Amino acid sequence: MSRPISARIDTAALRHNLKVIRQHSGRARTMAVVKANAYGHDLLTAVKALNEADGFAVASIEEALQIRQTGWTKPILLLEGIFSEAELPLCRQHWLSMVVHNRQQLDFLQHAGSAPLPPLFIKLNSGMNRLGFTPADFDSALHSLRQLPGITEISLTSHFATADAPAGIHQQMQVINAVFAGLPYPKSLANSAAIFRHPDSHADWVRPGIALYGASPFSDCTGAQLGLRPVMTLTSRIIAVQTLQPGDALGYGQLWLADRPSRVGVVACGYADGYPRHATTGTPIWIAGHKTRTLGRVSMDMLFTDLTDLPATVGLGAEVILWGEQQPVEQVASAAGTISYELLCARAPRVNPTIV
Ligand SMILES: *Cc1c(COP(=O)(O)O)cnc(C)c1O
């Protein structure tokens, strides 16, 4: 028997979430975002379960090639485009769509010869100030793309900074509408947050990431409230039980002190598994059907939980759910001062996925 921690990946939930996203996306096609090992859910597991998507979006050519090797023939979009000219032949060979976001990438393409080029998504920086041509540079960049001898398909794209926040997308949409006005190309704008709250951004391709995995992009509601089902359930077990007297201290830094006779469960899960070290005392956790809380400081391979008010039968060997359907990952993230995305992506390689 190995360490009792594992990440259950529910492929039926993945398919369900894709369907929900589709219902919210109007007539747009779905580019399922599976970068970062499908947000920690295992790339090929996600790709297989999401085979009804219209395309996949990734951050690297390595991810794209893994997807092609499964026999996937529909679009794959490199969200950051290529990082060097040397990647172009592979993009052509495997027909990988590329974002084009800067002058250097335009130069690569201008040296690319006249053989057909895979679809290009030219990116506008509409206010995120991360990638893309400024509104002032956009027309000339688009003009250069159109002159490429191998050009086959052009699409327009941009990305929102505050689709999940009260500020919304209004300001960026004004820039986008002004720059894209009259251009006869398909558009891709919406991330998960924009899919749910900003239908005016749906356009031709949506790019859902976090919602596919069942977590909410919003701080004011959970994935379940959006009709989504969590895909990952991180489970482990209690491997030791300690009995503390008032005044006894717990773990590194002695951060937590018992103020009454206490029963403490030690769980085989720590920050080297991807559980956030910054989760403070009181982070919610689910043990054998009961909601309780973490105590003290998370260590590399273990963390502490409060069993004091749980039935005495909950002890050594009890099942623990760190996050999943019973324990929303959003709550754990918020207790650790971060977002669900970071926790899901941080699943450590030593935590084996169990595919169901
Ligand atoms: C990661 C990413 C997405 C997906 O965002 P979610 O908030 O996870 O839906 C969409 N578009 C781009 C450009 C991205 O980098």
Short mmCIF file of C-alpha atoms in Angstrom, two decimals, residues 3 23 25 29 44 50 67-68 73 90 113 129 155 163 173 184 190 200 224 232 235 262 267 279 303 314 326 346:
data_model
loop_
_atom_site.label_atom_id
_atom_site.label_comp_id
_atom_site.label_asym_id
_atom_site.label_seq_id
_atom_site.Cartn_x
_atom_site.Cartn_y
_atom_site.Cartn_z
CA ARG A 3 0.63 6.81 0.50
CA GLN A 23 -25.62 26.17 -23.23
CA SER A 25 -22.17 30.17 -25.23
CA ARG A 29 -17.75 27.22 -30.97
CA LEU A 44 -4.90 13.32 -22.11
CA LEU A 50 -13.83 16.58 -24.00
CA ILE A 67 -3.07 16.05 -28.36
CA ARG A 68 -2.40 15.42 -32.06
CA THR A 73 -7.82 16.39 -36.14
CA LEU A 90 6.09 21.55 -36.58
CA GLY A 113 7.99 30.85 -47.30
CA ASN A 129 -1.50 44.81 -21.30
CA SER A 155 -9.13 35.17 -36.82
CA ALA A 163 -14.52 39.67 -16.82
CA MET A 173 -15.29 45.86 -25.44
CA PRO A 184 -14.58 40.14 -41.92
CA ALA A 190 -14.50 35.12 -23.91
CA ASP A 200 -22.05 40.28 -25.74
CA ALA A 224 -22.15 24.47 -8.20
CA MET A 232 -11.11 16.80 -9.22
CA THR A 235 -8.62 12.56 -1.10
CA SER A 262 -8.46 18.10 21.83
CA VAL A 267 -3.69 13.75 7.30
CA ALA A 279 -4.02 27.71 4.29
CA LEU A 303 -1.46 18.56 7.82
CA VAL A 314 -13.67 9.08 13.20
CA GLN A 326 -18.21 17.86 -0.63
CA ALA A 346 -0.48 22.64 -8.36
#
